[in-house]
Coordinates of N, CA and C in Angstrom, one line a residue:
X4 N 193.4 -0.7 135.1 CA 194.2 0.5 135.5 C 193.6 0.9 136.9
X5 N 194.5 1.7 137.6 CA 194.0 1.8 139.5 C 193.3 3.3 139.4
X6 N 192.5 3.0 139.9 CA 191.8 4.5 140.1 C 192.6 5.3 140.9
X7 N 192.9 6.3 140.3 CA 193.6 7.4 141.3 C 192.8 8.7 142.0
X8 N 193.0 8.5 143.6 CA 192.4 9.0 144.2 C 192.8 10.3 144.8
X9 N 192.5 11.7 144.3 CA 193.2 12.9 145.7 C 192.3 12.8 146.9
X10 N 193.2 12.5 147.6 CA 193.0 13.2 148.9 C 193.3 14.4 149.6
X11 N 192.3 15.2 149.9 CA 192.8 16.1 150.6 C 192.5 17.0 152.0
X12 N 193.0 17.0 153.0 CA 193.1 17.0 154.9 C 194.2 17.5 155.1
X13 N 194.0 18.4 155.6 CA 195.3 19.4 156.4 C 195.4 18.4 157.6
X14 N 194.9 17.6 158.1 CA 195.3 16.7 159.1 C 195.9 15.7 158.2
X15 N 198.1 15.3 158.7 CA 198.7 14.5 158.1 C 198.2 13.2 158.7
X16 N 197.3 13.0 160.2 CA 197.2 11.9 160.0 C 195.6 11.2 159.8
X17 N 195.2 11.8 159.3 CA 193.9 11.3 159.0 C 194.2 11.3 157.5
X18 N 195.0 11.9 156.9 CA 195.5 11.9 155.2 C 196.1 10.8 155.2
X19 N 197.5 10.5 155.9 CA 197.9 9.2 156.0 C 197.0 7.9 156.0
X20 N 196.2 8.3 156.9 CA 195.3 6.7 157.1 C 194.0 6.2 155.7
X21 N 194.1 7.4 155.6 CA 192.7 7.6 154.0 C 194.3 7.0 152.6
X22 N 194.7 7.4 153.0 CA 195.3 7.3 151.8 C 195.7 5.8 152.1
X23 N 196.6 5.1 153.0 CA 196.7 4.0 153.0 C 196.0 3.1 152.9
X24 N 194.7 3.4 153.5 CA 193.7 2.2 153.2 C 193.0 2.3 151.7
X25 N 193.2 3.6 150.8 CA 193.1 3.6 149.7 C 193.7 2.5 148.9
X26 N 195.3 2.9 149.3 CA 196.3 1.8 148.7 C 196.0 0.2 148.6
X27 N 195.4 0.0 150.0 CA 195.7 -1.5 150.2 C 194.4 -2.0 149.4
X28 N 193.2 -1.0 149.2 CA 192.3 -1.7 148.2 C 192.9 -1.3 146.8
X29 N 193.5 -1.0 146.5 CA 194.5 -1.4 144.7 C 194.3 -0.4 144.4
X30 N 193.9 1.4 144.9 CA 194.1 2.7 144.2 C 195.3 3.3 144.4
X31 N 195.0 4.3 143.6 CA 196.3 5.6 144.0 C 196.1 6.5 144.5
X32 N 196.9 6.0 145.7 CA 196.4 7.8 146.7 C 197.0 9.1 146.4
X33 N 196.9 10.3 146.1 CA 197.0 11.7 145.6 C 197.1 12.8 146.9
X34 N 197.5 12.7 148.1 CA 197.5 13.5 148.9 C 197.6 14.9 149.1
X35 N 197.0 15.5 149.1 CA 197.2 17.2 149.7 C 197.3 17.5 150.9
X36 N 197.5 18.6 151.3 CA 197.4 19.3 152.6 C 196.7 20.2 152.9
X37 N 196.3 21.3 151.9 CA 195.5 22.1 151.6 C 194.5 22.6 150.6
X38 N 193.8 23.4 150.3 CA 193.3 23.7 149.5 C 193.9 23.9 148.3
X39 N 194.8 24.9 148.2 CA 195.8 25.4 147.6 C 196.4 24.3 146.6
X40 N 197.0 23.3 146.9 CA 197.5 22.2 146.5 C 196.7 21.4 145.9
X41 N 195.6 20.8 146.6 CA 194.2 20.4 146.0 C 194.0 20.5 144.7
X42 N 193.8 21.9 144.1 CA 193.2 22.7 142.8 C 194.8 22.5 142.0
X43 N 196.0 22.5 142.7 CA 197.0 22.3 141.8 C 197.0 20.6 141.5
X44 N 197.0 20.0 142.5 CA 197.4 18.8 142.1 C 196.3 18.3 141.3
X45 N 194.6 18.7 141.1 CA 194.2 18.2 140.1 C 194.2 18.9 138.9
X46 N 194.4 20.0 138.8 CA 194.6 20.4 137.8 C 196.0 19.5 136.9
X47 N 197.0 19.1 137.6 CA 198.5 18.4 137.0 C 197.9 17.5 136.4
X48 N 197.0 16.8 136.7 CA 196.5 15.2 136.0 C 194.7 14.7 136.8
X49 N 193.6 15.4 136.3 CA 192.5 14.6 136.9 C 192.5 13.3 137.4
X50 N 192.1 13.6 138.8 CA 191.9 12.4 139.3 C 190.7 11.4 138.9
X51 N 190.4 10.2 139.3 CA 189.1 9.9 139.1 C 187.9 10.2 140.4
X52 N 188.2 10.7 141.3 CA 187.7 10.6 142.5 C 188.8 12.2 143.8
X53 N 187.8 12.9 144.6 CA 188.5 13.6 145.3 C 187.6 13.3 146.8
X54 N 188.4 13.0 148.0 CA 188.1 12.7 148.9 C 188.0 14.6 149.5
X55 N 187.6 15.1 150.0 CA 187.5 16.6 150.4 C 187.2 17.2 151.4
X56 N 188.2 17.4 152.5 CA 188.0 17.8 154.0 C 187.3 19.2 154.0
X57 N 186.1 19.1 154.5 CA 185.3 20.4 154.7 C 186.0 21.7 155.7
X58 N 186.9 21.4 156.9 CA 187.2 22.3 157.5 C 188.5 22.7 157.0
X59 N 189.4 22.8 156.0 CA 190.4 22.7 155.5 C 191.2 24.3 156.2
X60 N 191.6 24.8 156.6 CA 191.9 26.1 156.5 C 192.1 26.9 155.3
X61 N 192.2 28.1 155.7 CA 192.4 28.9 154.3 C 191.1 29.2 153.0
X62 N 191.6 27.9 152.7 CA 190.6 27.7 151.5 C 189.9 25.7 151.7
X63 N 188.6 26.2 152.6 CA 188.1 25.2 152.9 C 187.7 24.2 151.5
X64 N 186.5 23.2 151.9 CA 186.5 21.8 151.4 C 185.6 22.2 150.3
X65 N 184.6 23.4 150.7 CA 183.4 23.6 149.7 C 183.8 24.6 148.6
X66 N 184.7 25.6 149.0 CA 185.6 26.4 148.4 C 186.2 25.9 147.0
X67 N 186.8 24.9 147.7 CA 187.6 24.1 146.6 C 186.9 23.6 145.3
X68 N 185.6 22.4 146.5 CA 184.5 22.0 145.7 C 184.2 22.8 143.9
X69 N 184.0 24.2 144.6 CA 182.9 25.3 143.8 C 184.0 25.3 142.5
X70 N 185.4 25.4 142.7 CA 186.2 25.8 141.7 C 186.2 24.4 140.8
X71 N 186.4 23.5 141.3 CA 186.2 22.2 140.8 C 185.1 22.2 140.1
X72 N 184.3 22.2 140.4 CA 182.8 22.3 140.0 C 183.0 23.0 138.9
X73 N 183.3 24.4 138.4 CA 183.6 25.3 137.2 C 184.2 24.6 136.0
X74 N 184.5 23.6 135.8 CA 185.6 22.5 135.3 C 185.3 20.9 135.0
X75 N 184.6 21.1 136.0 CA 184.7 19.3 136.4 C 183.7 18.9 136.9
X76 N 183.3 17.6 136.6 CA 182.2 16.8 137.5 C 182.9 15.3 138.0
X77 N 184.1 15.5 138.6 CA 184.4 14.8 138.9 C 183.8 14.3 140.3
X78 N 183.7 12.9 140.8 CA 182.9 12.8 141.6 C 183.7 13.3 143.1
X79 N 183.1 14.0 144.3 CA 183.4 14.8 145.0 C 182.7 14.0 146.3
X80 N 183.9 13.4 146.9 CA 183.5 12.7 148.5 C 183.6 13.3 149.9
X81 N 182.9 14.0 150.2 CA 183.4 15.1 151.7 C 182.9 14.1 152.9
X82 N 184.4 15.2 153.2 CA 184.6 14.6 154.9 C 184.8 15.9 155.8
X83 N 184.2 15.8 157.1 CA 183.7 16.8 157.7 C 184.0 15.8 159.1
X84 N 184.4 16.8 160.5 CA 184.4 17.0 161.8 C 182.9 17.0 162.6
X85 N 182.5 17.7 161.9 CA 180.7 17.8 162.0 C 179.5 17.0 161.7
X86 N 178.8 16.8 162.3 CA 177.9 16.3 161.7 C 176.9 16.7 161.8
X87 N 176.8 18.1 161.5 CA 175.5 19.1 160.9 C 175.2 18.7 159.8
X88 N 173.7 19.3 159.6 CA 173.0 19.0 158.5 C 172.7 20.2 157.4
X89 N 173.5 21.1 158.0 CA 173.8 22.6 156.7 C 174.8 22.1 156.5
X90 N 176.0 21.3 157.3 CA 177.2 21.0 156.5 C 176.7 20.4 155.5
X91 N 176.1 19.4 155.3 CA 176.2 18.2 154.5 C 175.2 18.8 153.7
X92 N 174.3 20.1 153.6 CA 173.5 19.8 152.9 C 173.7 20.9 151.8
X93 N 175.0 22.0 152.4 CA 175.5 22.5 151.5 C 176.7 21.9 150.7
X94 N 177.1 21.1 151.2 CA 177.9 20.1 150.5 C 177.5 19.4 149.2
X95 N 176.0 18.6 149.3 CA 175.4 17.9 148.7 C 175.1 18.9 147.3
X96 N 174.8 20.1 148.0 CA 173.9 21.3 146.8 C 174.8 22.0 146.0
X97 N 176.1 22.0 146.3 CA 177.0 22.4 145.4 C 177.7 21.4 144.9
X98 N 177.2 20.5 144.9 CA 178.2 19.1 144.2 C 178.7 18.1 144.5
X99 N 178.6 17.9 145.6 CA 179.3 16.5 146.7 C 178.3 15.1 146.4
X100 N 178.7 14.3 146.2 CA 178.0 13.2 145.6 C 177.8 12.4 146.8
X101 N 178.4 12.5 147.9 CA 178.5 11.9 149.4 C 179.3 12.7 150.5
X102 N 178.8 12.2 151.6 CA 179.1 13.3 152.5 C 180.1 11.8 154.0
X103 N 180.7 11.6 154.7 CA 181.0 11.0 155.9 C 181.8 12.0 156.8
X104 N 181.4 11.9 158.0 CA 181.7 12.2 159.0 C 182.9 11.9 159.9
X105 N 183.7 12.5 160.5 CA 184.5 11.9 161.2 C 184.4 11.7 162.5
X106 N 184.4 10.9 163.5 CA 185.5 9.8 163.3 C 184.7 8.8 162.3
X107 N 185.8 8.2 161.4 CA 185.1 7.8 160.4 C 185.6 6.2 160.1
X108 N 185.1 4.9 159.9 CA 185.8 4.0 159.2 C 186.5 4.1 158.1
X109 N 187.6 3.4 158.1 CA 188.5 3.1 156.8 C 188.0 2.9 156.0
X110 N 187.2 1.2 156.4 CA 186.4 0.4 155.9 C 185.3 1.0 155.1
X111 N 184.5 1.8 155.9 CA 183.3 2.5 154.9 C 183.7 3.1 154.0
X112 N 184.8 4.0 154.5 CA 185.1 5.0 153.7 C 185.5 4.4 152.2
X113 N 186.4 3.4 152.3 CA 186.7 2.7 150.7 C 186.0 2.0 150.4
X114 N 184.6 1.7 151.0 CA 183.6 0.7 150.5 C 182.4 2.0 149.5
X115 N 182.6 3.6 150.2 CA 181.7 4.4 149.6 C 182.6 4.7 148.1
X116 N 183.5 4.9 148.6 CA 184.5 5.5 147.3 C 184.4 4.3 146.5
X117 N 184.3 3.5 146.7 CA 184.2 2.4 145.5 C 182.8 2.1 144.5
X118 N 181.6 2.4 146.0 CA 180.5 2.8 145.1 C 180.2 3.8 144.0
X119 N 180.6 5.2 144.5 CA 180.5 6.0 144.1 C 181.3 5.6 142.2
X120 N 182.5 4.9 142.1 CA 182.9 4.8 141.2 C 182.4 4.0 140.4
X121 N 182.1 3.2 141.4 CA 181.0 2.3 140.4 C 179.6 2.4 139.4
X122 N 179.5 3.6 140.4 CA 177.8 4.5 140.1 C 178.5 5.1 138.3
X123 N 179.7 5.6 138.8 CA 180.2 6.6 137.6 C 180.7 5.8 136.3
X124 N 181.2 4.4 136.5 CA 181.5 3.7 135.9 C 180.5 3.0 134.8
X125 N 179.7 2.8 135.8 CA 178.1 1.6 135.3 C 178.2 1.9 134.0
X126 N 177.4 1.1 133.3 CA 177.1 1.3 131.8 C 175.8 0.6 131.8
X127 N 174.1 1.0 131.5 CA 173.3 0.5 131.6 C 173.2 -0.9 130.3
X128 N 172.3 -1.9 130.4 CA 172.3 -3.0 129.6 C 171.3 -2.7 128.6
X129 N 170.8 -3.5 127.4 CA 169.7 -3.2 126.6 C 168.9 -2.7 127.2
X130 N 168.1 -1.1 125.9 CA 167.1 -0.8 126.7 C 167.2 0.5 125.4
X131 N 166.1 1.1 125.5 CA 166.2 2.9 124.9 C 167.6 3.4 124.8
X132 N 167.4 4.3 123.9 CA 168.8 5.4 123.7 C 168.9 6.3 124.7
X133 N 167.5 6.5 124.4 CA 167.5 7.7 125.1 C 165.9 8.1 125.6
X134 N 166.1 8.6 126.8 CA 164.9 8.5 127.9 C 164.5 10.3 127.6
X135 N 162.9 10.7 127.5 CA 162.5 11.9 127.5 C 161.2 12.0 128.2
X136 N 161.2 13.2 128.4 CA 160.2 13.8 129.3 C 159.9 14.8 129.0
X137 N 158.8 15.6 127.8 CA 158.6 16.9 128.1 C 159.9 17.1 126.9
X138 N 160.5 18.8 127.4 CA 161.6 19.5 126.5 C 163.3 18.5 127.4
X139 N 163.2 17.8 128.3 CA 164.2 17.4 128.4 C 164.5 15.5 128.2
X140 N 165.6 15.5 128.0 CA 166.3 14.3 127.5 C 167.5 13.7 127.8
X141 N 167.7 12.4 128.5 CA 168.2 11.7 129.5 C 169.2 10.4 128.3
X142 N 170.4 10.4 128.3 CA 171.2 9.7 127.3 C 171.5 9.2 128.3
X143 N 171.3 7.9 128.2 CA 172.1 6.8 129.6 C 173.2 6.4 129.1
X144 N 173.6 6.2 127.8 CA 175.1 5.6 127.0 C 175.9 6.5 127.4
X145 N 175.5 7.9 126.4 CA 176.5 8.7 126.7 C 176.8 9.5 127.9
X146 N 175.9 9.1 129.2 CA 175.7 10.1 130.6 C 175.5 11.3 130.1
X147 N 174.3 11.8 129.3 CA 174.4 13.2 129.1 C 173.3 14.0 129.5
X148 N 172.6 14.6 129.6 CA 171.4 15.4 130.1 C 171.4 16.4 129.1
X149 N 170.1 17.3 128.4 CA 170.1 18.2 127.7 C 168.4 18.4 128.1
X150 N 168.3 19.7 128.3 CA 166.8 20.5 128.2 C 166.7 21.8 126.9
X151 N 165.7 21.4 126.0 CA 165.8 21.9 125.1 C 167.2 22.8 124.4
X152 N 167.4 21.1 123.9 CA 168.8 21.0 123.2 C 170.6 21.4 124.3
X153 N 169.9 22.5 125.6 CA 171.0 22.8 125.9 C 171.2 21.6 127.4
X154 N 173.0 21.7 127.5 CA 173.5 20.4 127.8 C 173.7 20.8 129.6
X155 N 173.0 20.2 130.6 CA 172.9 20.5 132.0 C 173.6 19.5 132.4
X156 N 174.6 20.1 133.2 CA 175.9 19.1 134.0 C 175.4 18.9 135.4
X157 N 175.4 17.2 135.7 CA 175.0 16.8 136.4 C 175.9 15.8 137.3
X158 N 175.7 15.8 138.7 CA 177.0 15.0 138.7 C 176.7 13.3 139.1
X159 N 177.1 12.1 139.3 CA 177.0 10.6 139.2 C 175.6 11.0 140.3
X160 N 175.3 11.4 141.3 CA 174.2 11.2 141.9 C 173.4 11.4 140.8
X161 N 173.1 12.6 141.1 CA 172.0 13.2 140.6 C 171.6 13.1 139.3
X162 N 172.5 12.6 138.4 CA 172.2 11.7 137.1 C 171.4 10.1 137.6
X163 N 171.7 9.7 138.2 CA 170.9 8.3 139.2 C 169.6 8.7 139.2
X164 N 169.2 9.6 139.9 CA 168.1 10.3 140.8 C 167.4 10.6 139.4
X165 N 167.8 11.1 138.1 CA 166.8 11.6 137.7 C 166.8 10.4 136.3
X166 N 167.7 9.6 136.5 CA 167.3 8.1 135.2 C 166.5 7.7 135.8
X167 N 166.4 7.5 136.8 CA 165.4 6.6 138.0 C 164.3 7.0 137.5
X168 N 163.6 8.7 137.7 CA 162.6 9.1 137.7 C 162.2 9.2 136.2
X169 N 162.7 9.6 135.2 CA 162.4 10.0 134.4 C 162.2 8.2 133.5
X170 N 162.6 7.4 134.1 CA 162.5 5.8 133.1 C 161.3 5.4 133.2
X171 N 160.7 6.2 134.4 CA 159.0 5.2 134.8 C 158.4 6.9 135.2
X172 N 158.0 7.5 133.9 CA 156.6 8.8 134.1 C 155.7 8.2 134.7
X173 N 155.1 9.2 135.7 CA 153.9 8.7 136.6 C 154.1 7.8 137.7
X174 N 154.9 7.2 137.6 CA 155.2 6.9 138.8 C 156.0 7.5 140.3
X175 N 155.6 7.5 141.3 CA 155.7 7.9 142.5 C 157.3 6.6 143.0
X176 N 158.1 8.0 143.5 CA 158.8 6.7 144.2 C 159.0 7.2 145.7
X177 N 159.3 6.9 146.8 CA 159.6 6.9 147.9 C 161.5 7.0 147.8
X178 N 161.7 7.8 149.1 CA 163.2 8.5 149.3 C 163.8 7.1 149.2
X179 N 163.2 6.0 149.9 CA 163.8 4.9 149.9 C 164.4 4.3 148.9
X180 N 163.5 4.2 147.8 CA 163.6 3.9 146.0 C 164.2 4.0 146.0
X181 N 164.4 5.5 146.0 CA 165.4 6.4 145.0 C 167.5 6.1 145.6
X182 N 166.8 6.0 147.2 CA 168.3 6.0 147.6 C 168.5 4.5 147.0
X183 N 168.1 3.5 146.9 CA 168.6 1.9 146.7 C 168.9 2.3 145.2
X184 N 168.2 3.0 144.2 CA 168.6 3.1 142.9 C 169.6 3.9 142.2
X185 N 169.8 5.2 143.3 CA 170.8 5.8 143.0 C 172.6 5.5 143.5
X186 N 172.4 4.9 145.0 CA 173.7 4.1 146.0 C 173.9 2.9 145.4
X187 N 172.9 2.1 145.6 CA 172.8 0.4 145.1 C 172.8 0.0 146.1
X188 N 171.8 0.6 147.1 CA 171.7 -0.3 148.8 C 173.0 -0.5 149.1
X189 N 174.1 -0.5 149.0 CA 175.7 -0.6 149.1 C 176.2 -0.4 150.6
X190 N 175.7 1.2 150.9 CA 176.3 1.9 152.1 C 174.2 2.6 152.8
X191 N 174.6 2.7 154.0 CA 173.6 3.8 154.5 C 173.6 5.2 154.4
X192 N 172.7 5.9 153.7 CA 172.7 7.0 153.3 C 171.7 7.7 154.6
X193 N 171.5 9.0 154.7 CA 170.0 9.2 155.5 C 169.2 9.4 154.5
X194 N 168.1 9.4 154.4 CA 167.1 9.7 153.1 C 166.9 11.1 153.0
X195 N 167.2 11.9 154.1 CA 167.0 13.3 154.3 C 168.1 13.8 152.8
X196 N 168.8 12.6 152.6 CA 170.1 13.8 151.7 C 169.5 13.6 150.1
X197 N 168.1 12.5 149.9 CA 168.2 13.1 148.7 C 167.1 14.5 148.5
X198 N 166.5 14.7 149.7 CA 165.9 16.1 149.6 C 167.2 17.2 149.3
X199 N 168.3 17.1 149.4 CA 169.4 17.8 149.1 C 169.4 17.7 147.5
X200 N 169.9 16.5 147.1 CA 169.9 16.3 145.2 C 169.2 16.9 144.8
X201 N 167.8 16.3 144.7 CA 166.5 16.6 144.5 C 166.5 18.3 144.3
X202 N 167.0 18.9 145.3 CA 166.8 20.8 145.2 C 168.1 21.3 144.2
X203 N 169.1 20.6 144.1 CA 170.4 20.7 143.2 C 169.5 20.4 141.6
X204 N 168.9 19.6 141.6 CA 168.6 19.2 140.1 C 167.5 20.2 139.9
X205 N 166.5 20.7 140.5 CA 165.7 21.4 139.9 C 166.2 23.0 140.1
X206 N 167.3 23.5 140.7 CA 167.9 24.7 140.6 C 168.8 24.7 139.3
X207 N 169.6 23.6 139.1 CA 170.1 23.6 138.0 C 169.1 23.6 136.5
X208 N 168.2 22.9 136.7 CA 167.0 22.9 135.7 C 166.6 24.2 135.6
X209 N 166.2 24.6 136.5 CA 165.6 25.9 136.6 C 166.1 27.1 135.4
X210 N 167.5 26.8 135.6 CA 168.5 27.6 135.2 C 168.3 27.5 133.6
X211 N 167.9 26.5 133.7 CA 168.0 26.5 131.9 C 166.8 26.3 131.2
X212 N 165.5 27.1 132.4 CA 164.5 27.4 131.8 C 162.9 26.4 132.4
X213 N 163.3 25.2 133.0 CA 162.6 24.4 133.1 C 161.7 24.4 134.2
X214 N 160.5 24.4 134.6 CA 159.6 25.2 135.4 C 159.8 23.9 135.7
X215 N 159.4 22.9 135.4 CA 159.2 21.5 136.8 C 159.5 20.4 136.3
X216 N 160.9 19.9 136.7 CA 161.4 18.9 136.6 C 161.0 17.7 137.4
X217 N 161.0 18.1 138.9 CA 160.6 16.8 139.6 C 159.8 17.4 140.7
X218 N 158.3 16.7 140.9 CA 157.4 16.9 141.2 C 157.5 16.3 142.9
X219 N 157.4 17.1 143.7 CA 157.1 16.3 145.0 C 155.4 16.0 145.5
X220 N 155.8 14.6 146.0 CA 154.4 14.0 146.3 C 154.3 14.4 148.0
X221 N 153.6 15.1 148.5 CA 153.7 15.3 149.8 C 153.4 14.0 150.7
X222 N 154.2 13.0 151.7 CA 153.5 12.1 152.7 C 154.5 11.1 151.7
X223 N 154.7 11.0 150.0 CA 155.1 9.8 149.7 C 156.5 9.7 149.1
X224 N 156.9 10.6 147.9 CA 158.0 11.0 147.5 C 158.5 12.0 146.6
X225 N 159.0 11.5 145.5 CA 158.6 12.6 143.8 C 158.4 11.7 143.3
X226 N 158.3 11.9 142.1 CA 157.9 11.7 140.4 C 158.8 12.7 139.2
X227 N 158.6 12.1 137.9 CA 159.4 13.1 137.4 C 158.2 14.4 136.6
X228 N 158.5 15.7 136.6 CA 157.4 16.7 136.5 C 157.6 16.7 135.1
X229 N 156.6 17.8 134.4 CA 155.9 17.9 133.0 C 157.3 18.2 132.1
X230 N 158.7 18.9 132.8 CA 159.7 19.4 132.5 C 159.3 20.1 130.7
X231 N 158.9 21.2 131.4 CA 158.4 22.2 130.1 C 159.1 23.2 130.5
X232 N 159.1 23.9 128.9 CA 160.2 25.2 129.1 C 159.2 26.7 130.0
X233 N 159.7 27.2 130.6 CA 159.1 28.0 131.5 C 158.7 29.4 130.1
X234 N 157.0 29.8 130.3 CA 156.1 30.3 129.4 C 156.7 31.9 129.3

């Protein structure tokens, strides 16, 4: 079955061209124009994937994002005019699993959205049920996350980032690692963006009580932390 993709760009011709070159790799493109439409048209039928223009008027890309987010962990691809590093890194922190810039390739662009789906797709091979650390617990079958018993929504990155860390305790990994383990070496990321995840997973942890999830090694990378319930 074709993965169906929203798009959504108040620019009709940058929507046009995202969406066609979606087509010609075997998806289904879901176009919007605005925000507004965006939140309707996924609400009509979940997409598998939402491509999401940051400057959108009205009701911009991150806007949208947040409401999405209330609902959904669908995976969330932003595209931006800018190439600031608050864009991208508030993007990243409220849920964006990838960030590309415009002027942008076709080509990348359906080679990221394909990763990304593939990240969400994977199914790991023999191995543990289930991975722990401390009060929290990492279900790679079912993609689930839970810190003492209660269930923390995570989105295809940042479930990556922390199967990585939490499969090998005590061990240190470098931004590098983490990006080849969480992307699949696939596309170029900057390493700067998983210092983004990275602050997304332990605010969300936080939230549900956990004093140190992932431990930063200063000069080398993280590790995964004692993840105890906070005293």
């Amino acid at each position: 079955m074709a993965y169906r993709i929203l798009v959504a760009d108040d620019d009709p011709h940058i929507r046009d061209i995202i969406c066609f070159a979606l087509e010609k790799a075997g998806m289904i493109a879901l176009p919007a124009r605005d925000g507004a439409e965006t939140l309707s048209r996924f609400g009509a039928g979940a997409p598998d994937l939402v491509v999401l223009d940051v400057g959108m008027p009205e009701m911009d890309g991150l806007e949208v994002c947040r409401r999405i987010r209330k609902t959904s962990e669908v995976p969330v691809l932003f595209l931006s005019a800018r190439d600031e590093e608050i864009d991208r890194v508030i993007g990243l922190e409220i849920g964006g699993d990838d960030y590309v810039t415009k002027p942008f390739s076709p080509r990348e662009l359906v080679a990221r959205v394909n990763a990304i789906l593939k990240r969400v797709q994977a199914r790991p091979g023999p191995g543990p049920a289930l991975l722990s650390q401390g009060a929290l617990t990492l279900d790679p079958d079912a993609h689930t996350v839970t810190f003492s018993a209660d269930a923390i929504a995570l989105t295809a990155i940042e479930f990556a980032i922390l199967r990585t860390l939490i499969a090998r305790p005590g061990q240190v990994f470098s931004r590098t690692q983490i990006l080849d383990a969480a992307y699949g070496g696939a596309i170029h990321v900057a390493d700067r963006t998983i210092d983004s995840h990275v602050r997304n997973i332990r605010a969300k942890l936080a939230t549900a009580g956990c004093d140190s999830v992932i431990d930063t090694v200063h000069g080398v990378g993280f590790r995964i932390g004692r993840c105890r319930a906070e005293p």
